[in-house]
Short mmCIF file of C-alpha atoms and ligand atoms in Angstrom, two decimals:
data_model
loop_
_atom_site.label_atom_id
_atom_site.label_comp_id
_atom_site.label_asym_id
_atom_site.label_seq_id
_atom_site.Cartn_x
_atom_site.Cartn_y
_atom_site.Cartn_z
CA UNK A 3 -69.16 65.61 7.50
CA UNK A 4 -65.85 67.52 8.84
CA UNK A 5 -63.99 67.84 5.49
CA UNK A 6 -62.35 71.21 4.68
CA UNK A 7 -64.57 73.27 2.80
CA UNK A 8 -63.09 74.46 -0.60
CA UNK A 9 -64.76 77.70 -0.65
CA UNK A 10 -64.21 80.12 -3.71
CA UNK A 11 -61.93 83.25 -3.17
CA UNK A 12 -64.23 86.36 -3.04
CA UNK A 13 -66.99 84.83 -0.73
CA UNK A 14 -67.76 87.13 2.23
CA UNK A 15 -66.86 86.29 5.75
CA UNK A 16 -70.46 85.99 6.77
CA UNK A 17 -71.30 83.51 3.98
CA UNK A 18 -68.06 81.44 4.83
CA UNK A 19 -68.88 81.29 8.50
CA UNK A 20 -72.29 80.12 7.51
CA UNK A 21 -71.14 77.45 5.09
CA UNK A 22 -68.70 76.13 7.70
CA UNK A 23 -71.53 76.06 10.21
CA UNK A 24 -73.95 74.01 7.77
CA UNK A 25 -71.01 71.63 7.44
CA UNK A 26 -70.85 70.68 10.94
CA UNK A 27 -74.26 69.47 12.00
CA UNK A 28 -73.71 70.08 15.74
CA UNK A 29 -73.08 73.54 15.35
CA UNK A 30 -75.79 75.71 16.69
CA UNK A 31 -74.82 79.02 15.55
CA UNK A 32 -73.22 80.52 18.70
CA UNK A 33 -69.66 80.31 17.68
CA UNK A 34 -70.60 81.69 14.04
CA UNK A 35 -72.37 84.66 15.92
CA UNK A 36 -69.25 85.11 18.24
CA UNK A 37 -66.87 85.43 15.12
CA UNK A 38 -69.44 87.72 13.67
CA UNK A 39 -69.15 89.91 16.71
CA UNK A 40 -65.46 89.98 16.65
CA UNK A 41 -65.37 90.86 12.99
CA UNK A 42 -67.86 93.78 13.65
CA UNK A 43 -65.64 95.09 16.52
CA UNK A 44 -62.65 94.99 14.21
CA UNK A 45 -64.44 96.98 11.63
CA UNK A 46 -65.10 99.65 14.10
CA UNK A 47 -61.45 99.49 15.38
CA UNK A 48 -60.25 99.95 11.84
CA UNK A 49 -62.14 103.07 11.51
CA UNK A 50 -60.70 104.52 14.69
CA UNK A 51 -57.16 103.64 13.73
CA UNK A 52 -57.34 104.84 10.32
CA UNK A 53 -58.26 108.26 11.54
CA UNK A 54 -55.88 108.30 14.84
CA UNK A 55 -53.47 110.14 13.03
CA UNK A 56 -55.93 112.97 12.25
CA UNK A 57 -56.77 112.90 16.11
CA UNK A 58 -53.04 113.59 17.03
CA UNK A 59 -52.69 116.32 14.26
CA UNK A 60 -55.55 118.19 13.73
CA UNK A 61 -57.28 117.53 17.24
CA UNK A 62 -60.56 117.86 15.13
CA UNK A 63 -61.47 114.29 15.89
CA UNK A 64 -59.16 113.98 19.14
CA UNK A 65 -61.01 116.67 21.35
CA UNK A 66 -64.27 114.73 21.63
CA UNK A 67 -65.49 111.54 20.40
CA UNK A 68 -69.29 111.17 19.57
CA UNK A 69 -70.06 110.10 23.19
CA UNK A 70 -68.47 113.33 24.24
CA UNK A 71 -65.62 111.43 25.86
CA UNK A 72 -62.23 112.72 25.78
CA UNK A 73 -59.79 111.19 23.14
CA UNK A 74 -58.14 108.16 24.39
CA UNK A 75 -55.34 105.92 23.62
CA UNK A 76 -56.34 103.46 21.07
CA UNK A 77 -55.60 100.29 22.83
CA UNK A 78 -58.02 101.69 25.51
CA UNK A 79 -60.55 102.24 22.70
CA UNK A 80 -59.82 98.87 21.20
CA UNK A 81 -60.15 97.33 24.78
CA UNK A 82 -63.88 99.33 24.92
CA UNK A 83 -64.97 98.36 21.67
CA UNK A 84 -63.92 94.64 21.93
CA UNK A 85 -65.48 94.26 25.47
CA UNK A 86 -68.77 96.30 24.31
CA UNK A 87 -69.15 93.90 21.20
CA UNK A 88 -68.50 90.78 23.11
CA UNK A 89 -70.96 91.64 26.10
CA UNK A 90 -73.45 92.83 23.84
CA UNK A 91 -73.12 89.79 21.55
CA UNK A 92 -74.10 87.67 24.34
CA UNK A 93 -71.90 84.66 23.32
CA UNK A 94 -69.31 84.75 25.80
CA UNK A 95 -69.54 84.41 29.75
CA UNK A 96 -66.24 85.76 30.64
CA UNK A 97 -63.46 87.62 28.71
CA UNK A 98 -59.59 87.93 29.54
CA UNK A 99 -58.09 90.93 28.24
CA UNK A 100 -54.42 92.19 28.20
CA UNK A 101 -55.90 95.42 29.31
CA UNK A 102 -57.66 93.89 32.28
CA UNK A 103 -56.20 92.61 35.48
CA UNK A 104 -59.26 90.27 36.29
CA UNK A 105 -61.55 88.20 34.50
CA UNK A 106 -64.30 90.28 33.08
CA UNK A 107 -67.68 88.32 33.72
CA UNK A 108 -69.98 89.50 30.91
CA UNK A 109 -73.15 88.37 33.08
CA UNK A 110 -74.01 86.34 30.22
CA UNK A 111 -73.99 83.01 32.24
CA UNK A 112 -75.91 80.96 29.75
CA UNK A 113 -73.08 81.54 26.98
CA UNK A 114 -70.85 78.63 26.30
CA UNK A 115 -67.62 80.44 25.43
CA UNK A 116 -64.91 81.93 26.84
CA UNK A 117 -62.56 84.61 25.01
CA UNK A 118 -59.02 85.61 25.65
CA UNK A 119 -57.93 88.91 23.82
CA UNK A 120 -55.14 91.34 23.06
CA UNK A 121 -57.52 94.20 21.81
CA UNK A 122 -54.38 96.01 20.07
CA UNK A 123 -51.17 94.31 20.31
CA UNK A 124 -48.13 96.41 19.12
CA UNK A 125 -49.96 99.70 20.37
CA UNK A 126 -46.43 101.41 20.91
CA UNK A 127 -46.17 101.22 17.19
CA UNK A 128 -49.15 103.22 16.22
CA UNK A 129 -47.44 106.72 16.19
CA UNK A 130 -44.92 105.44 13.75
CA UNK A 131 -47.51 104.14 11.51
CA UNK A 132 -46.69 100.58 12.00
CA UNK A 133 -49.11 97.75 11.17
CA UNK A 134 -50.81 96.46 14.61
CA UNK A 135 -53.06 93.69 15.48
CA UNK A 136 -55.99 92.08 17.59
CA UNK A 137 -55.43 88.68 18.88
CA UNK A 138 -57.85 86.23 20.29
CA UNK A 139 -58.64 82.97 21.57
CA UNK A 140 -61.86 81.07 22.09
CA UNK A 141 -62.55 78.15 24.71
CA UNK A 142 -65.76 76.27 25.50
CA UNK A 143 -66.28 76.93 29.23
CA UNK A 144 -65.71 74.25 31.50
CA UNK A 145 -68.11 75.22 34.48
CA UNK A 146 -72.06 74.20 33.99
CA UNK A 147 -74.01 76.41 31.83
CA UNK A 148 -75.85 79.01 33.70
CA UNK A 149 -73.12 78.98 36.86
CA UNK A 150 -70.87 81.89 37.12
CA UNK A 151 -67.47 81.35 35.30
CA UNK A 152 -64.45 80.77 37.06
CA UNK A 153 -60.73 80.66 36.69
CA UNK A 154 -60.69 77.37 35.45
CA UNK A 155 -62.85 78.15 32.67
CA UNK A 156 -60.13 80.80 31.82
CA UNK A 157 -56.85 79.06 32.34
CA UNK A 158 -57.34 75.98 29.90
CA UNK A 159 -54.53 74.33 27.57
CA UNK A 160 -53.80 75.67 24.09
CA UNK A 161 -55.05 72.47 22.68
CA UNK A 162 -58.51 73.02 24.23
CA UNK A 163 -58.99 75.85 21.96
CA UNK A 164 -62.33 75.83 19.67
CA UNK A 165 -61.21 78.87 17.56
CA UNK A 166 -58.34 81.51 17.29
CA UNK A 167 -57.58 84.30 15.13
CA UNK A 168 -56.14 87.68 14.63
CA UNK A 169 -56.81 90.76 12.69
CA UNK A 170 -53.84 92.82 11.21
CA UNK A 171 -54.52 96.35 10.70
CA UNK A 172 -51.69 97.01 7.98
CA UNK A 173 -51.41 98.39 4.73
CA UNK A 174 -54.80 96.47 4.08
CA UNK A 175 -56.87 95.06 7.11
CA UNK A 176 -57.01 91.11 7.15
CA UNK A 177 -58.59 88.83 9.24
CA UNK A 178 -57.16 85.39 9.90
CA UNK A 179 -58.73 82.69 11.90
CA UNK A 180 -59.17 78.87 12.54
CA UNK A 181 -61.57 76.68 14.21
CA UNK A 182 -59.55 73.57 13.78
CA UNK A 183 -60.44 73.12 10.18
CA UNK A 184 -57.35 74.80 8.46
CA UNK A 185 -56.65 78.52 8.29
CA UNK A 186 -58.37 81.04 6.21
CA UNK A 187 -57.72 84.87 5.66
CA UNK A 188 -60.31 87.71 4.87
CA UNK A 189 -59.51 90.85 3.51
CA UNK A 190 -61.52 94.02 4.48
CA UNK A 191 -62.93 96.23 1.73
CA UNK A 192 -63.36 99.53 3.43
CA UNK A 193 -65.94 100.89 0.81
CA UNK A 194 -68.24 98.01 1.24
CA UNK A 195 -67.70 97.41 4.88
CA UNK A 196 -67.19 93.61 4.20
CA UNK A 197 -64.24 90.96 4.59
CA UNK A 198 -63.61 88.90 1.52
CA UNK A 199 -62.03 85.46 1.45
CA UNK A 200 -58.53 86.33 0.12
CA UNK A 201 -56.33 83.58 1.51
CA UNK A 202 -58.22 80.12 1.44
CA UNK A 203 -56.49 77.23 3.20
CA UNK A 204 -53.29 79.04 4.31
CA UNK A 205 -50.20 76.88 4.61
CA UNK A 206 -46.76 77.84 5.95
CA UNK A 207 -43.55 76.42 4.26
CA UNK A 208 -41.89 73.62 6.16
CA UNK A 209 -38.63 75.53 5.45
CA UNK A 210 -38.02 79.23 5.89
CA UNK A 211 -35.04 81.78 5.44
CA UNK A 212 -36.64 84.62 7.76
CA UNK A 213 -35.81 85.09 11.17
CA UNK A 214 -37.49 87.46 13.40
CA UNK A 215 -36.47 88.89 16.82
CA UNK A 216 -35.16 91.87 18.76
CA UNK A 217 -31.31 91.13 18.35
CA UNK A 218 -30.67 94.20 20.73
CA UNK A 219 -31.64 91.51 23.51
CA UNK A 220 -28.93 89.48 21.69
CA UNK A 221 -26.58 89.04 24.95
CA UNK A 222 -29.40 88.32 27.15
CA UNK A 223 -30.58 85.18 25.11
CA UNK A 224 -29.61 81.49 26.18
CA UNK A 225 -26.63 80.35 24.56
CA UNK A 226 -28.45 78.14 22.24
CA UNK A 227 -30.43 80.96 20.88
CA UNK A 228 -27.47 82.83 20.27
CA UNK A 229 -25.81 79.91 18.41
CA UNK A 230 -29.00 79.48 16.28
CA UNK A 231 -29.24 83.07 15.37
CA UNK A 232 -25.48 82.89 14.32
CA UNK A 233 -26.14 79.91 12.09
CA UNK A 234 -29.08 81.86 10.58
CA UNK A 235 -26.60 84.73 9.54
CA UNK A 236 -23.97 82.36 8.27
CA UNK A 237 -26.56 80.99 6.01
CA UNK A 238 -27.45 84.72 5.04
CA UNK A 239 -31.17 84.19 6.06
CA UNK A 240 -33.03 87.56 6.01
CA UNK A 241 -33.59 89.38 9.32
CA UNK A 242 -37.08 90.92 9.43
CA UNK A 243 -38.47 92.34 12.48
CA UNK A 244 -41.25 95.20 12.92
CA UNK A 245 -41.51 94.93 16.68
CA UNK A 246 -45.33 94.16 15.99
CA UNK A 247 -46.05 90.49 16.91
CA UNK A 248 -49.08 90.22 14.16
CA UNK A 249 -47.28 91.83 11.36
CA UNK A 250 -44.13 89.77 11.89
CA UNK A 251 -46.31 86.66 12.31
CA UNK A 252 -48.40 86.90 9.32
CA UNK A 253 -45.59 87.93 7.11
CA UNK A 254 -43.87 84.55 8.10
CA UNK A 255 -46.94 82.46 7.71
CA UNK A 256 -47.16 83.91 4.16
CA UNK A 257 -43.34 83.53 3.41
CA UNK A 258 -41.92 80.84 5.56
CA UNK A 259 -39.90 82.08 8.80
CA UNK A 260 -39.33 81.85 12.39
CA UNK A 261 -40.68 84.49 15.13
CA UNK A 262 -38.38 84.38 18.24
CA UNK A 263 -39.04 86.15 21.63
CA UNK A 264 -36.59 84.24 24.13
CA UNK A 265 -35.89 84.94 27.76
CA UNK A 266 -34.08 88.33 28.24
CA UNK A 267 -32.87 89.91 31.49
CA UNK A 268 -35.68 92.27 31.70
CA UNK A 269 -38.52 89.25 30.85
CA UNK A 270 -36.98 86.02 32.32
CA UNK A 271 -40.04 84.27 30.80
CA UNK A 272 -40.08 86.06 27.69
CA UNK A 273 -42.14 89.09 26.81
CA UNK A 274 -45.51 87.52 25.20
CA UNK A 275 -48.43 86.59 27.25
CA UNK A 276 -49.45 82.89 26.96
CA UNK A 277 -53.15 83.19 26.90
CA UNK A 278 -53.86 85.79 24.33
CA UNK A 279 -50.72 86.04 22.49
CA UNK A 280 -48.79 82.75 22.26
CA UNK A 281 -51.79 80.14 22.36
CA UNK A 282 -54.03 81.64 19.42
CA UNK A 283 -50.83 81.96 17.21
CA UNK A 284 -49.72 78.68 18.08
CA UNK A 285 -53.16 77.09 17.30
CA UNK A 286 -53.09 79.07 13.93
CA UNK A 287 -49.41 78.05 13.05
CA UNK A 288 -50.35 74.26 13.65
CA UNK A 289 -53.32 74.39 11.52
CA UNK A 290 -51.03 75.68 8.73
CA UNK A 291 -48.52 73.14 9.18
CA UNK A 292 -46.13 74.78 11.23
CA UNK A 293 -44.87 74.84 15.02
CA UNK A 294 -45.03 76.63 18.09
CA UNK A 295 -42.52 76.04 21.19
CA UNK A 296 -41.30 77.47 24.62
CA UNK A 297 -37.87 75.89 23.45
CA UNK A 298 -38.83 72.93 25.59
CA UNK A 299 -42.62 72.01 24.83
CA UNK A 300 -45.37 72.58 22.49
CA UNK A 301 -47.08 75.76 23.35
CA UNK A 302 -50.41 74.37 22.95
CA UNK A 303 -49.63 71.60 25.75
CA UNK A 304 -48.48 74.01 28.57
CA UNK A 305 -51.02 74.22 31.37
CA UNK A 306 -51.49 78.12 32.15
CA UNK A 307 -51.14 78.86 35.95
CA UNK A 308 -52.64 82.30 35.76
CA UNK A 309 -54.24 85.04 33.29
CA UNK A 310 -51.29 87.04 32.35
CA UNK A 311 -48.40 84.65 32.51
CA UNK A 312 -45.65 85.00 29.95
CA UNK A 313 -43.89 82.30 27.93
CA UNK A 314 -40.72 82.39 25.70
CA UNK A 315 -41.96 81.96 22.16
CA UNK A 316 -40.52 80.32 18.83
CA UNK A 317 -42.95 79.96 16.15
CA UNK A 318 -43.06 79.46 12.30
CA UNK A 319 -41.82 77.05 9.67
CA UNK A 320 -41.45 73.78 11.38
CA UNK A 321 -37.89 72.96 10.30
CA UNK A 322 -36.84 76.18 11.90
CA UNK A 323 -39.02 75.61 15.15
CA UNK A 324 -37.53 72.01 15.44
CA UNK A 325 -33.86 73.42 14.84
CA UNK A 326 -34.25 75.83 17.86
CA UNK A 327 -35.68 72.96 20.13
CA UNK A 328 -32.54 70.90 19.01
CA UNK A 329 -30.19 73.95 19.92
CA UNK A 330 -32.15 74.15 23.48
CA UNK A 331 -32.17 70.30 24.18
CA UNK A 332 -28.25 70.50 23.32
CA UNK A 333 -28.06 73.14 25.76
CA UNK A 334 -29.91 71.48 28.54
CA UNK A 335 -27.66 68.49 28.07
CA UNK A 336 -24.48 70.26 28.90
CA UNK A 337 -26.08 71.17 32.30
P1 P6P B 428 -39.61 94.36 21.75
C1 P6P B 428 -45.36 94.67 21.40
O1 P6P B 428 -45.28 95.69 22.27
C2 P6P B 428 -45.01 93.38 21.39
O2 P6P B 428 -45.95 92.69 22.47
C3 P6P B 428 -45.13 92.70 20.20
O3 P6P B 428 -46.19 92.87 19.38
C4 P6P B 428 -43.86 92.48 19.50
O4 P6P B 428 -43.46 91.50 18.80
C5 P6P B 428 -42.97 92.82 20.93
O5 P6P B 428 -43.51 93.26 21.94
C6 P6P B 428 -41.96 93.67 20.69
O6 P6P B 428 -41.02 93.59 21.81
O7 P6P B 428 -38.94 93.74 23.29
O8 P6P B 428 -38.76 93.50 20.73
O9 P6P B 428 -39.70 95.63 21.63
#
């Protein structure tokens, strides 16, 4: 029976994962364990993030960490923490990370999952204390269990995802994920070291009045995007952009709105990475009733060609994404 489980607010993430596993007879526990491994790494990273400022200011924590290593940039720490947790967890045979040019083979060749992860997105915002985030996407491997994973395990279409999620390290730390049965949000209680269900069955409004993009690039945007943004302003919509994808995405998920990262002169294919930024958020937004497009097609239908390819991204309330696609189609007709 695959119905959406209506579980009480306040249930812990562990209990929620178990209840969902029980509800899907086929579940053998590996995906549950993988989700737990991700949650654990996020708790460790959350602690590092919360004291990063101290490291810079006092140097007390900065000069040496427990392993005697020199204090490193948080995004390197995040990469190390997640890679270690994922390797030790034993549930993934390969990892694609924004911080690593090549596929990381974990050596767990009997594991059936592959994960694509942006360990710490928006890390340029850390020094200004702006929210940052981890984004992840989980696929079932295509190659036989026991064999060495290959590129084709790692460049699968977004509609092949088994699970996707993000952790937002903001005024509170919240973990949001989907396994294809709706979207649920869990808020972290530092004092207990536990995530608790706080946002069950999240749904994004079909309409929205918030647009999020870096208007500094306005004159680089395709004309149809300039036109769409002008219409938003004529309607006196709200411009909200914190320059941290997970923070902008999460606010729009809760309040309705659209995030745009169009092609620019500096990034003619857009800036965001398809595999570990666009795909997971596209899976989440569609599960929450919204849409994600590159202006021409559904993000989840794009066939990735390489690990770190970029894509334009328009994501959020369905009517806003549809309006953007409409603009782009009109534009195409003119040429
Ligand atoms: P820009 C952060 O570097 C990031 O990858 C996203 O988190 C964010 O939305 C975007 O880039 C900001 O890019 O060009 O507006 O500074």
